[in-house]
């Protein structure tokens, strides 16, 4: 999704990937940002919080008239239907991130 958004072009790819991983871990209740993830990514959870919130906002308020082919492709079972995943409530996300 971020490849189609100009606002994310200024973010470093490693920070964007780390933020996407933290958001996915949080959305699926798979734990938080571990010391191992911090060591290998070079980012603390606090470094990623603003970008994680922006990513969740992108998922929450995505325009439905654009990028239908991408959304359709990733709604398929082969891609684990990731386009159908419900974004987190912003308040719940904030609570989860503060506990990381």
Short mmCIF file of C-alpha atoms in Angstrom, two decimals:
data_model
loop_
_atom_site.label_atom_id
_atom_site.label_comp_id
_atom_site.label_asym_id
_atom_site.label_seq_id
_atom_site.Cartn_x
_atom_site.Cartn_y
_atom_site.Cartn_z
CA UNK A 1 0.00 0.00 0.00
CA UNK A 2 2.79 2.42 0.82
CA UNK A 3 4.40 1.97 -2.59
CA UNK A 4 1.44 3.85 -4.04
CA UNK A 5 1.61 6.71 -1.53
CA UNK A 6 4.07 9.55 -2.08
CA UNK A 7 4.10 10.48 1.63
CA UNK A 8 5.97 7.28 2.46
CA UNK A 9 8.74 7.77 -0.12
CA UNK A 10 10.83 9.78 2.34
CA UNK A 11 10.86 6.96 4.92
CA UNK A 12 13.83 4.64 4.92
CA UNK A 13 12.91 1.17 3.65
CA UNK A 14 14.28 -0.50 6.78
CA UNK A 15 12.19 1.71 9.09
CA UNK A 16 9.11 1.16 6.96
CA UNK A 17 9.61 -2.62 7.03
CA UNK A 18 10.19 -2.61 10.79
CA UNK A 19 7.08 -0.50 11.35
CA UNK A 20 4.99 -2.84 9.19
CA UNK A 21 6.26 -5.79 11.21
CA UNK A 22 5.44 -4.09 14.51
CA UNK A 23 1.95 -3.23 13.26
CA UNK A 24 1.38 -6.82 12.11
CA UNK A 25 2.60 -8.23 15.43
CA UNK A 26 0.32 -5.85 17.29
CA UNK A 27 -2.70 -6.52 15.07
CA UNK A 28 -2.35 -10.29 15.49
CA UNK A 29 -1.49 -10.17 19.22
CA UNK A 30 1.78 -11.98 18.56
CA UNK A 31 3.82 -10.05 21.08
CA UNK A 32 5.69 -6.82 21.01
CA UNK A 33 9.03 -5.55 19.88
CA UNK A 34 11.64 -7.87 21.36
CA UNK A 35 15.28 -7.07 22.15
CA UNK A 36 16.25 -9.34 19.24
CA UNK A 37 14.10 -7.32 16.82
CA UNK A 38 15.57 -4.11 18.21
CA UNK A 39 19.11 -5.41 17.79
CA UNK A 40 18.75 -6.65 14.22
CA UNK A 41 16.58 -3.80 12.95
CA UNK A 42 18.40 -1.03 14.76
CA UNK A 43 15.11 0.54 15.83
CA UNK A 44 13.48 0.70 19.23
CA UNK A 45 9.72 0.39 19.46
CA UNK A 46 9.48 4.06 20.39
CA UNK A 47 11.29 4.99 17.16
CA UNK A 48 8.59 3.17 15.19
CA UNK A 49 5.44 4.36 16.98
CA UNK A 50 4.68 7.41 14.78
CA UNK A 51 5.10 5.45 11.55
CA UNK A 52 3.06 2.50 12.88
CA UNK A 53 0.20 4.89 13.63
CA UNK A 54 0.43 6.39 10.14
CA UNK A 55 0.38 2.92 8.59
CA UNK A 56 -2.71 1.93 10.56
CA UNK A 57 -4.34 5.20 9.52
CA UNK A 58 -3.55 4.34 5.88
CA UNK A 59 -5.27 0.98 6.31
CA UNK A 60 -8.23 2.53 8.09
CA UNK A 61 -8.94 5.35 5.65
CA UNK A 62 -7.88 3.83 2.37
CA UNK A 63 -9.79 5.14 -0.64
CA UNK A 64 -11.88 2.37 -2.12
CA UNK A 65 -11.95 3.83 -5.62
CA UNK A 66 -8.19 3.52 -6.17
CA UNK A 67 -5.99 0.45 -6.45
CA UNK A 68 -8.81 -2.05 -6.79
CA UNK A 69 -6.56 -4.53 -8.62
CA UNK A 70 -4.08 -4.60 -5.75
CA UNK A 71 -6.82 -4.93 -3.15
CA UNK A 72 -8.49 -7.69 -5.17
CA UNK A 73 -5.25 -9.60 -5.62
CA UNK A 74 -4.40 -9.56 -1.91
CA UNK A 75 -7.96 -10.50 -0.95
CA UNK A 76 -7.36 -13.94 -2.44
CA UNK A 77 -6.72 -17.03 -0.32
CA UNK A 78 -3.32 -17.55 -1.95
CA UNK A 79 -2.14 -14.29 -0.33
CA UNK A 80 -3.77 -15.15 3.01
CA UNK A 81 -6.46 -12.51 2.40
CA UNK A 82 -4.29 -9.78 3.92
CA UNK A 83 -6.32 -7.05 2.21
CA UNK A 84 -9.32 -8.13 4.28
CA UNK A 85 -7.60 -7.72 7.65
CA UNK A 86 -9.43 -5.21 9.80
CA UNK A 87 -7.23 -2.30 10.93
CA UNK A 88 -6.85 -1.69 14.63
CA UNK A 89 -8.84 0.94 16.46
CA UNK A 90 -6.50 3.90 16.95
CA UNK A 91 -7.04 3.99 20.73
CA UNK A 92 -6.35 0.28 21.09
CA UNK A 93 -3.26 0.65 18.94
CA UNK A 94 -2.05 3.50 21.14
CA UNK A 95 -2.55 1.36 24.26
CA UNK A 96 -0.74 -1.60 22.69
CA UNK A 97 2.18 0.54 21.58
CA UNK A 98 2.65 2.11 25.00
CA UNK A 99 2.95 -1.35 26.51
CA UNK A 100 5.75 -2.32 24.06
#
